[in-house]
Amino acid sequence: MENFSVAQLGALSDVAGKVFMKEQLGLTGCEISISTIDAGKTSPFIHAHKQNEEIFIFLQGSGTFYIDGQMLPVKEGSMVKVKPAGKRSLKADDKLVYICIQAKENSLEQATREDGIIFDEEVSW
Amino acid sequence: MENFSVAQLGALSDVAGKVFMKEQLGLTGCEISISTIDAGKTSPFIHAHKQNEEIFIFLQGSGTFYIDGQMLPVKEGSMVKVKPAGKRSLKADDKLVYICIQAKENSLEQATREDGIIFDEEVSW
Protein backbone atom coordinates (compact mmCIF):
# COMPACT_ATOMS: atom_id res chain seq x y z
CA MET A 1 0.00 0.00 0.00
CA GLU A 2 1.30 3.43 -0.89
CA ASN A 3 2.13 5.95 1.82
CA PHE A 4 0.06 8.72 0.25
CA SER A 5 -3.25 9.76 -1.21
CA VAL A 6 -4.06 12.75 -3.39
CA ALA A 7 -7.07 14.91 -4.19
CA GLN A 8 -7.32 17.64 -6.82
CA LEU A 9 -9.96 20.19 -5.82
CA GLY A 10 -9.12 22.93 -8.32
CA ALA A 11 -9.70 26.56 -7.33
CA LEU A 12 -10.76 26.52 -3.68
CA SER A 13 -13.00 29.57 -4.21
CA ASP A 14 -15.10 27.38 -6.54
CA VAL A 15 -16.01 24.93 -3.76
CA ALA A 16 -19.81 24.94 -3.38
CA GLY A 17 -20.69 24.98 0.31
CA LYS A 18 -18.49 22.52 2.20
CA VAL A 19 -16.34 19.57 1.16
CA PHE A 20 -15.07 17.13 3.80
CA MET A 21 -11.81 15.36 2.94
CA LYS A 22 -11.48 12.59 5.56
CA GLU A 23 -13.01 9.79 3.50
CA GLN A 24 -11.47 10.80 0.18
CA LEU A 25 -7.93 11.12 1.56
CA GLY A 26 -8.16 8.45 4.27
CA LEU A 27 -7.36 10.88 7.08
CA THR A 28 -6.94 9.32 10.53
CA GLY A 29 -5.61 12.18 12.67
CA CYS A 30 -7.94 15.01 11.72
CA GLU A 31 -10.88 15.95 9.53
CA ILE A 32 -10.36 18.78 7.06
CA SER A 33 -13.08 20.69 5.25
CA ILE A 34 -12.89 23.38 2.58
CA SER A 35 -15.79 25.84 2.62
CA THR A 36 -17.19 28.92 0.99
CA ILE A 37 -19.91 31.22 2.35
CA ASP A 38 -21.42 33.72 -0.06
CA ALA A 39 -21.50 37.42 0.82
CA GLY A 40 -24.25 38.21 3.31
CA LYS A 41 -24.81 34.56 4.26
CA THR A 42 -24.10 32.82 7.58
CA SER A 43 -23.41 29.35 8.91
CA PRO A 44 -26.68 27.43 9.31
CA PHE A 45 -26.36 27.19 13.12
CA ILE A 46 -24.22 27.77 16.20
CA HIS A 47 -22.24 24.66 17.10
CA ALA A 48 -19.67 23.31 19.54
CA HIS A 49 -17.81 19.99 19.79
CA LYS A 50 -17.46 17.13 22.24
CA GLN A 51 -13.80 16.13 21.76
CA ASN A 52 -12.35 18.10 18.90
CA GLU A 53 -10.68 21.48 18.75
CA GLU A 54 -11.19 23.31 15.47
CA ILE A 55 -8.87 25.61 13.58
CA PHE A 56 -10.25 27.93 10.91
CA ILE A 57 -7.86 29.33 8.29
CA PHE A 58 -9.34 32.11 6.18
CA LEU A 59 -8.03 32.27 2.63
CA GLN A 60 -10.21 34.86 0.89
CA GLY A 61 -12.99 37.33 1.66
CA SER A 62 -14.00 38.92 4.91
CA GLY A 63 -16.57 38.37 7.62
CA THR A 64 -17.32 37.94 11.28
CA PHE A 65 -16.51 34.98 13.49
CA TYR A 66 -18.99 34.61 16.36
CA ILE A 67 -17.56 32.87 19.40
CA ASP A 68 -19.25 32.70 22.83
CA GLY A 69 -21.01 36.00 22.28
CA GLN A 70 -17.95 37.82 20.92
CA MET A 71 -17.55 39.04 17.33
CA LEU A 72 -14.13 38.73 15.67
CA PRO A 73 -13.41 40.25 12.26
CA VAL A 74 -11.75 37.73 9.90
CA LYS A 75 -10.15 38.00 6.46
CA GLU A 76 -7.30 36.42 4.44
CA GLY A 77 -4.66 35.17 6.84
CA SER A 78 -6.87 35.08 9.93
CA MET A 79 -6.61 31.88 11.95
CA VAL A 80 -8.98 31.06 14.80
CA LYS A 81 -8.51 28.08 17.10
CA VAL A 82 -11.59 27.11 19.10
CA LYS A 83 -11.67 24.73 22.07
CA PRO A 84 -14.36 22.05 21.90
CA ALA A 85 -16.79 23.94 24.17
CA GLY A 86 -16.68 27.22 22.22
CA LYS A 87 -20.05 28.09 20.65
CA ARG A 88 -19.23 29.31 17.15
CA SER A 89 -20.79 30.59 13.94
CA LEU A 90 -19.73 32.59 10.90
CA LYS A 91 -21.01 35.37 8.67
CA ALA A 92 -19.53 36.45 5.32
CA ASP A 93 -19.37 40.11 4.31
CA ASP A 94 -17.36 39.39 1.15
CA LYS A 95 -17.44 35.76 -0.01
CA LEU A 96 -15.42 33.74 2.49
CA VAL A 97 -13.15 30.86 1.49
CA TYR A 98 -11.73 28.93 4.44
CA ILE A 99 -10.29 25.67 5.66
CA CYS A 100 -11.46 24.06 8.90
CA ILE A 101 -9.46 21.38 10.71
CA GLN A 102 -10.90 19.20 13.48
CA ALA A 103 -8.45 17.29 15.69
CA LYS A 104 -8.95 15.64 19.07
CA GLU A 105 -7.94 18.01 21.87
CA ASN A 106 -4.60 17.02 23.47
CA SER A 107 -4.00 14.21 20.97
CA LEU A 108 -0.73 15.59 19.57
CA GLU A 109 2.19 14.09 21.48
CA GLN A 110 5.10 15.51 19.48
CA ALA A 111 5.68 17.39 16.24
CA THR A 112 8.25 18.71 13.79
CA ARG A 113 11.77 18.21 15.25
CA GLU A 114 10.66 15.63 17.84
CA ASP A 115 8.56 13.69 15.33
CA GLY A 116 10.54 14.17 12.15
CA ILE A 117 13.16 11.90 10.59
CA ILE A 118 15.57 13.58 8.18
CA PHE A 119 17.31 11.60 5.42
CA ASP A 120 20.67 12.26 3.81
CA GLU A 121 19.52 11.15 0.35
CA GLU A 122 18.89 13.77 -2.31
CA VAL A 123 16.01 13.85 -4.78
CA SER A 124 16.95 13.70 -8.48
CA TRP A 125 14.56 16.47 -9.53
CA MET B 1 -10.12 31.43 30.13
CA GLU B 2 -11.57 32.07 26.70
CA ASN B 3 -12.40 29.21 24.36
CA PHE B 4 -10.47 30.70 21.44
CA SER B 5 -7.23 32.21 20.21
CA VAL B 6 -6.60 34.25 17.08
CA ALA B 7 -3.68 35.02 14.77
CA GLN B 8 -3.62 37.49 11.91
CA LEU B 9 -1.02 36.46 9.33
CA GLY B 10 -2.02 38.78 6.49
CA ALA B 11 -1.55 37.62 2.90
CA LEU B 12 -0.36 34.01 3.09
CA SER B 13 1.76 34.47 -0.05
CA ASP B 14 3.87 36.96 1.93
CA VAL B 15 4.96 34.35 4.50
CA ALA B 16 8.75 34.09 4.38
CA GLY B 17 9.75 30.44 4.51
CA LYS B 18 7.69 28.61 7.13
CA VAL B 19 5.60 29.74 10.10
CA PHE B 20 4.49 27.19 12.73
CA MET B 21 1.27 28.05 14.55
CA LYS B 22 1.13 25.57 17.46
CA GLU B 23 2.68 27.83 20.10
CA GLN B 24 0.99 31.03 18.97
CA LEU B 25 -2.51 29.52 18.84
CA GLY B 26 -2.10 26.96 21.63
CA LEU B 27 -2.89 24.01 19.38
CA THR B 28 -3.13 20.63 21.14
CA GLY B 29 -4.50 18.31 18.43
CA CYS B 30 -2.29 19.17 15.49
CA GLU B 31 0.55 21.40 14.33
CA ILE B 32 -0.14 23.70 11.39
CA SER B 33 2.45 25.49 9.31
CA ILE B 34 2.09 28.01 6.49
CA SER B 35 4.90 27.92 3.94
CA THR B 36 6.15 29.43 0.72
CA ILE B 37 8.83 28.04 -1.59
CA ASP B 38 10.17 30.36 -4.27
CA ALA B 39 10.17 29.28 -7.91
CA GLY B 40 12.97 26.85 -8.66
CA LYS B 41 13.67 26.11 -5.00
CA THR B 42 13.14 22.87 -3.06
CA SER B 43 12.62 21.69 0.50
CA PRO B 44 15.97 21.50 2.31
CA PHE B 45 15.77 17.71 2.78
CA ILE B 46 13.72 14.53 2.42
CA HIS B 47 11.87 13.73 5.64
CA ALA B 48 9.43 11.30 7.21
CA HIS B 49 7.68 11.17 10.60
CA LYS B 50 7.51 8.86 13.58
CA GLN B 51 3.87 9.28 14.70
CA ASN B 52 2.27 11.98 12.61
CA GLU B 53 0.50 11.90 9.30
CA GLU B 54 0.83 15.10 7.28
CA ILE B 55 -1.64 16.78 4.96
CA PHE B 56 -0.42 19.36 2.46
CA ILE B 57 -2.94 21.82 1.02
CA PHE B 58 -1.61 23.82 -1.92
CA LEU B 59 -3.06 27.34 -2.22
CA GLN B 60 -1.02 28.98 -4.97
CA GLY B 61 1.70 28.19 -7.49
CA SER B 62 2.76 24.87 -8.93
CA GLY B 63 5.43 22.31 -8.34
CA THR B 64 6.33 18.69 -7.74
CA PHE B 65 5.70 16.61 -4.64
CA TYR B 66 8.28 13.85 -4.21
CA ILE B 67 7.00 10.85 -2.28
CA ASP B 68 8.82 7.50 -1.98
CA GLY B 69 10.45 7.94 -5.38
CA GLN B 70 7.28 9.09 -7.15
CA MET B 71 6.73 12.60 -8.52
CA LEU B 72 3.27 14.15 -8.19
CA PRO B 73 2.37 17.47 -9.86
CA VAL B 74 0.72 19.90 -7.42
CA LYS B 75 -1.01 23.27 -7.82
CA GLU B 76 -3.85 25.27 -6.24
CA GLY B 77 -6.37 22.85 -4.77
CA SER B 78 -4.06 19.85 -4.61
CA MET B 79 -4.14 18.00 -1.30
CA VAL B 80 -1.65 15.28 -0.42
CA LYS B 81 -1.95 13.12 2.70
CA VAL B 82 1.21 11.27 3.66
CA LYS B 83 1.47 8.44 6.19
CA PRO B 84 4.25 8.83 8.76
CA ALA B 85 6.70 6.54 6.92
CA GLY B 86 6.41 8.31 3.56
CA LYS B 87 9.68 9.95 2.47
CA ARG B 88 8.70 13.36 1.11
CA SER B 89 10.13 16.53 -0.39
CA LEU B 90 8.88 19.42 -2.52
CA LYS B 91 10.00 21.54 -5.44
CA ALA B 92 8.38 24.78 -6.63
CA ASP B 93 8.06 25.60 -10.34
CA ASP B 94 5.98 28.72 -9.73
CA LYS B 95 6.15 30.07 -6.17
CA LEU B 96 4.27 27.62 -3.93
CA VAL B 97 2.06 28.71 -1.05
CA TYR B 98 0.81 25.82 1.08
CA ILE B 99 -0.48 24.72 4.44
CA CYS B 100 0.85 21.62 6.18
CA ILE B 101 -1.00 19.88 9.02
CA GLN B 102 0.60 17.29 11.29
CA ALA B 103 -1.71 15.12 13.39
CA LYS B 104 -1.04 11.84 15.20
CA GLU B 105 -2.04 8.89 13.02
CA ASN B 106 -5.29 7.24 14.20
CA SER B 107 -5.89 9.88 16.91
CA LEU B 108 -9.24 11.08 15.55
CA GLU B 109 -12.05 9.15 17.25
CA GLN B 110 -15.06 10.98 15.83
CA ALA B 111 -15.81 14.10 13.81
CA THR B 112 -18.51 16.39 12.44
CA ARG B 113 -21.96 14.84 13.14
CA GLU B 114 -20.67 12.44 15.81
CA ASP B 115 -18.60 15.10 17.54
CA GLY B 116 -20.71 18.21 16.98
CA ILE B 117 -23.31 19.77 19.25
CA ILE B 118 -25.86 22.02 17.51
CA PHE B 119 -27.60 24.82 19.40
CA ASP B 120 -31.04 26.27 18.78
CA GLU B 121 -29.97 29.83 19.67
CA GLU B 122 -29.51 32.36 16.90
CA VAL B 123 -26.74 34.91 16.56
CA SER B 124 -27.80 38.58 16.55
CA TRP B 125 -25.54 39.57 13.68
Tab-separated table of C-alpha atoms in Angstrom:
chain	number	residue	atom	x	y	z
A	1	MET	CA	0.000	0.000	0.000
A	2	GLU	CA	1.305	3.430	-0.890
A	3	ASN	CA	2.134	5.947	1.824
A	4	PHE	CA	0.063	8.718	0.255
A	5	SER	CA	-3.250	9.757	-1.207
A	6	VAL	CA	-4.061	12.751	-3.388
A	7	ALA	CA	-7.074	14.908	-4.192
A	8	GLN	CA	-7.317	17.641	-6.818
A	9	LEU	CA	-9.962	20.189	-5.819
A	10	GLY	CA	-9.122	22.927	-8.317
A	11	ALA	CA	-9.698	26.564	-7.327
A	12	LEU	CA	-10.762	26.518	-3.678
A	13	SER	CA	-12.995	29.571	-4.213
A	14	ASP	CA	-15.105	27.379	-6.537
A	15	VAL	CA	-16.015	24.934	-3.764
A	16	ALA	CA	-19.806	24.944	-3.381
A	17	GLY	CA	-20.685	24.982	0.310
A	18	LYS	CA	-18.488	22.525	2.196
A	19	VAL	CA	-16.337	19.572	1.163
A	20	PHE	CA	-15.069	17.125	3.796
A	21	MET	CA	-11.806	15.357	2.937
A	22	LYS	CA	-11.482	12.586	5.561
A	23	GLU	CA	-13.012	9.792	3.496
A	24	GLN	CA	-11.474	10.801	0.180
A	25	LEU	CA	-7.929	11.120	1.556
A	26	GLY	CA	-8.164	8.446	4.274
A	27	LEU	CA	-7.357	10.883	7.077
A	28	THR	CA	-6.938	9.323	10.529
A	29	GLY	CA	-5.609	12.181	12.666
A	30	CYS	CA	-7.938	15.010	11.724
A	31	GLU	CA	-10.883	15.951	9.534
A	32	ILE	CA	-10.363	18.781	7.055
A	33	SER	CA	-13.079	20.685	5.250
A	34	ILE	CA	-12.891	23.382	2.578
A	35	SER	CA	-15.787	25.840	2.622
A	36	THR	CA	-17.194	28.921	0.995
A	37	ILE	CA	-19.910	31.218	2.351
A	38	ASP	CA	-21.419	33.716	-0.061
A	39	ALA	CA	-21.497	37.419	0.821
A	40	GLY	CA	-24.253	38.206	3.313
A	41	LYS	CA	-24.809	34.563	4.258
A	42	THR	CA	-24.104	32.818	7.576
A	43	SER	CA	-23.411	29.347	8.914
A	44	PRO	CA	-26.683	27.435	9.309
A	45	PHE	CA	-26.357	27.187	13.125
A	46	ILE	CA	-24.222	27.767	16.202
A	47	HIS	CA	-22.239	24.660	17.099
A	48	ALA	CA	-19.669	23.313	19.544
A	49	HIS	CA	-17.813	19.990	19.791
A	50	LYS	CA	-17.462	17.132	22.238
A	51	GLN	CA	-13.797	16.126	21.762
A	52	ASN	CA	-12.350	18.101	18.898
A	53	GLU	CA	-10.680	21.480	18.747
A	54	GLU	CA	-11.190	23.314	15.471
A	55	ILE	CA	-8.865	25.608	13.577
A	56	PHE	CA	-10.254	27.932	10.912
A	57	ILE	CA	-7.859	29.326	8.295
A	58	PHE	CA	-9.345	32.106	6.176
A	59	LEU	CA	-8.026	32.270	2.626
A	60	GLN	CA	-10.212	34.860	0.890
A	61	GLY	CA	-12.988	37.325	1.656
A	62	SER	CA	-14.000	38.922	4.914
A	63	GLY	CA	-16.567	38.366	7.618
A	64	THR	CA	-17.319	37.942	11.282
A	65	PHE	CA	-16.511	34.975	13.494
A	66	TYR	CA	-18.994	34.605	16.357
A	67	ILE	CA	-17.556	32.865	19.402
A	68	ASP	CA	-19.247	32.696	22.825
A	69	GLY	CA	-21.014	36.003	22.279
A	70	GLN	CA	-17.952	37.823	20.918
A	71	MET	CA	-17.553	39.035	17.333
A	72	LEU	CA	-14.134	38.726	15.666
A	73	PRO	CA	-13.410	40.248	12.255
A	74	VAL	CA	-11.751	37.734	9.905
A	75	LYS	CA	-10.155	38.003	6.460
A	76	GLU	CA	-7.300	36.419	4.443
A	77	GLY	CA	-4.658	35.166	6.840
A	78	SER	CA	-6.874	35.084	9.927
A	79	MET	CA	-6.605	31.880	11.946
A	80	VAL	CA	-8.980	31.063	14.799
A	81	LYS	CA	-8.511	28.083	17.104
A	82	VAL	CA	-11.591	27.110	19.099
A	83	LYS	CA	-11.669	24.731	22.067
A	84	PRO	CA	-14.363	22.050	21.896
A	85	ALA	CA	-16.793	23.942	24.174
A	86	GLY	CA	-16.680	27.218	22.223
A	87	LYS	CA	-20.049	28.093	20.648
A	88	ARG	CA	-19.230	29.308	17.155
A	89	SER	CA	-20.789	30.591	13.935
A	90	LEU	CA	-19.726	32.594	10.898
A	91	LYS	CA	-21.009	35.372	8.668
A	92	ALA	CA	-19.532	36.450	5.317
A	93	ASP	CA	-19.365	40.110	4.308
A	94	ASP	CA	-17.359	39.394	1.155
A	95	LYS	CA	-17.443	35.758	-0.010
A	96	LEU	CA	-15.416	33.737	2.493
A	97	VAL	CA	-13.152	30.855	1.487
A	98	TYR	CA	-11.730	28.931	4.436
A	99	ILE	CA	-10.288	25.672	5.663
A	100	CYS	CA	-11.459	24.062	8.903
A	101	ILE	CA	-9.463	21.379	10.709
A	102	GLN	CA	-10.898	19.197	13.478
A	103	ALA	CA	-8.452	17.293	15.694
A	104	LYS	CA	-8.945	15.641	19.069
A	105	GLU	CA	-7.935	18.009	21.871
A	106	ASN	CA	-4.600	17.023	23.472
A	107	SER	CA	-3.998	14.212	20.966
A	108	LEU	CA	-0.731	15.594	19.565
A	109	GLU	CA	2.189	14.092	21.478
A	110	GLN	CA	5.099	15.507	19.483
A	111	ALA	CA	5.684	17.390	16.237
A	112	THR	CA	8.255	18.708	13.790
A	113	ARG	CA	11.770	18.206	15.254
A	114	GLU	CA	10.655	15.629	17.838
A	115	ASP	CA	8.561	13.691	15.334
A	116	GLY	CA	10.537	14.165	12.146
A	117	ILE	CA	13.159	11.896	10.590
A	118	ILE	CA	15.572	13.576	8.184
A	119	PHE	CA	17.309	11.597	5.418
A	120	ASP	CA	20.666	12.258	3.813
A	121	GLU	CA	19.518	11.153	0.349
A	122	GLU	CA	18.886	13.767	-2.308
A	123	VAL	CA	16.013	13.850	-4.782
A	124	SER	CA	16.946	13.701	-8.479
A	125	TRP	CA	14.562	16.472	-9.532
B	1	MET	CA	-10.117	31.432	30.129
B	2	GLU	CA	-11.567	32.069	26.701
B	3	ASN	CA	-12.397	29.210	24.360
B	4	PHE	CA	-10.469	30.700	21.440
B	5	SER	CA	-7.229	32.206	20.208
B	6	VAL	CA	-6.604	34.252	17.081
B	7	ALA	CA	-3.678	35.018	14.775
B	8	GLN	CA	-3.621	37.495	11.912
B	9	LEU	CA	-1.016	36.459	9.329
B	10	GLY	CA	-2.024	38.781	6.487
B	11	ALA	CA	-1.553	37.619	2.902
B	12	LEU	CA	-0.358	34.010	3.094
B	13	SER	CA	1.760	34.465	-0.050
B	14	ASP	CA	3.870	36.956	1.933
B	15	VAL	CA	4.957	34.353	4.496
B	16	ALA	CA	8.751	34.088	4.383
B	17	GLY	CA	9.745	30.435	4.511
B	18	LYS	CA	7.692	28.608	7.127
B	19	VAL	CA	5.604	29.740	10.097
B	20	PHE	CA	4.494	27.192	12.728
B	21	MET	CA	1.268	28.047	14.547
B	22	LYS	CA	1.133	25.572	17.464
B	23	GLU	CA	2.676	27.825	20.101
B	24	GLN	CA	0.987	31.029	18.966
B	25	LEU	CA	-2.508	29.524	18.839
B	26	GLY	CA	-2.100	26.965	21.633
B	27	LEU	CA	-2.889	24.015	19.382
B	28	THR	CA	-3.135	20.630	21.137
B	29	GLY	CA	-4.503	18.308	18.430
B	30	CYS	CA	-2.287	19.171	15.489
B	31	GLU	CA	0.549	21.402	14.333
B	32	ILE	CA	-0.142	23.702	11.394
B	33	SER	CA	2.447	25.492	9.306
B	34	ILE	CA	2.087	28.006	6.488
B	35	SER	CA	4.904	27.923	3.938
B	36	THR	CA	6.147	29.431	0.724
B	37	ILE	CA	8.828	28.045	-1.591
B	38	ASP	CA	10.169	30.363	-4.272
B	39	ALA	CA	10.169	29.284	-7.913
B	40	GLY	CA	12.969	26.847	-8.663
B	41	LYS	CA	13.675	26.105	-5.002
B	42	THR	CA	13.144	22.873	-3.059
B	43	SER	CA	12.617	21.690	0.505
B	44	PRO	CA	15.972	21.502	2.313
B	45	PHE	CA	15.773	17.710	2.777
B	46	ILE	CA	13.719	14.530	2.418
B	47	HIS	CA	11.865	13.729	5.643
B	48	ALA	CA	9.428	11.297	7.212
B	49	HIS	CA	7.679	11.165	10.603
B	50	LYS	CA	7.506	8.861	13.584
B	51	GLN	CA	3.869	9.277	14.699
B	52	ASN	CA	2.269	11.979	12.611
B	53	GLU	CA	0.499	11.902	9.299
B	54	GLU	CA	0.831	15.097	7.279
B	55	ILE	CA	-1.637	16.784	4.964
B	56	PHE	CA	-0.419	19.365	2.464
B	57	ILE	CA	-2.939	21.817	1.018
B	58	PHE	CA	-1.613	23.823	-1.917
B	59	LEU	CA	-3.061	27.340	-2.222
B	60	GLN	CA	-1.018	28.983	-4.974
B	61	GLY	CA	1.705	28.189	-7.490
B	62	SER	CA	2.763	24.872	-8.929
B	63	GLY	CA	5.433	22.307	-8.336
B	64	THR	CA	6.331	18.694	-7.738
B	65	PHE	CA	5.697	16.607	-4.641
B	66	TYR	CA	8.276	13.849	-4.206
B	67	ILE	CA	7.001	10.851	-2.275
B	68	ASP	CA	8.819	7.504	-1.980
B	69	GLY	CA	10.450	7.935	-5.382
B	70	GLN	CA	7.284	9.091	-7.151
B	71	MET	CA	6.728	12.599	-8.521
B	72	LEU	CA	3.267	14.153	-8.192
B	73	PRO	CA	2.370	17.470	-9.861
B	74	VAL	CA	0.721	19.904	-7.416
B	75	LYS	CA	-1.006	23.273	-7.823
B	76	GLU	CA	-3.854	25.271	-6.235
B	77	GLY	CA	-6.367	22.853	-4.767
B	78	SER	CA	-4.055	19.850	-4.613
B	79	MET	CA	-4.145	17.999	-1.299
B	80	VAL	CA	-1.653	15.275	-0.419
B	81	LYS	CA	-1.952	13.117	2.700
B	82	VAL	CA	1.215	11.272	3.664
B	83	LYS	CA	1.474	8.444	6.186
B	84	PRO	CA	4.254	8.832	8.764
B	85	ALA	CA	6.699	6.544	6.921
B	86	GLY	CA	6.406	8.308	3.563
B	87	LYS	CA	9.681	9.954	2.474
B	88	ARG	CA	8.704	13.357	1.110
B	89	SER	CA	10.125	16.530	-0.386
B	90	LEU	CA	8.881	19.422	-2.517
B	91	LYS	CA	10.000	21.539	-5.445
B	92	ALA	CA	8.381	24.776	-6.635
B	93	ASP	CA	8.061	25.595	-10.337
B	94	ASP	CA	5.976	28.723	-9.730
B	95	LYS	CA	6.147	30.069	-6.167
B	96	LEU	CA	4.268	27.620	-3.934
B	97	VAL	CA	2.064	28.714	-1.046
B	98	TYR	CA	0.808	25.823	1.077
B	99	ILE	CA	-0.484	24.719	4.445
B	100	CYS	CA	0.846	21.617	6.183
B	101	ILE	CA	-0.998	19.885	9.017
B	102	GLN	CA	0.603	17.292	11.286
B	103	ALA	CA	-1.707	15.116	13.392
B	104	LYS	CA	-1.042	11.841	15.202
B	105	GLU	CA	-2.036	8.888	13.024
B	106	ASN	CA	-5.289	7.243	14.202
B	107	SER	CA	-5.890	9.876	16.906
B	108	LEU	CA	-9.239	11.079	15.552
B	109	GLU	CA	-12.045	9.150	17.253
B	110	GLN	CA	-15.061	10.978	15.830
B	111	ALA	CA	-15.809	14.097	13.806
B	112	THR	CA	-18.511	16.390	12.445
B	113	ARG	CA	-21.956	14.840	13.138
B	114	GLU	CA	-20.668	12.436	15.810
B	115	ASP	CA	-18.602	15.101	17.543
B	116	GLY	CA	-20.706	18.209	16.976
B	117	ILE	CA	-23.307	19.773	19.251
B	118	ILE	CA	-25.858	22.017	17.512
B	119	PHE	CA	-27.599	24.817	19.399
B	120	ASP	CA	-31.040	26.271	18.782
B	121	GLU	CA	-29.972	29.828	19.668
B	122	GLU	CA	-29.506	32.361	16.899
B	123	VAL	CA	-26.736	34.911	16.563
B	124	SER	CA	-27.797	38.577	16.550
B	125	TRP	CA	-25.540	39.568	13.682
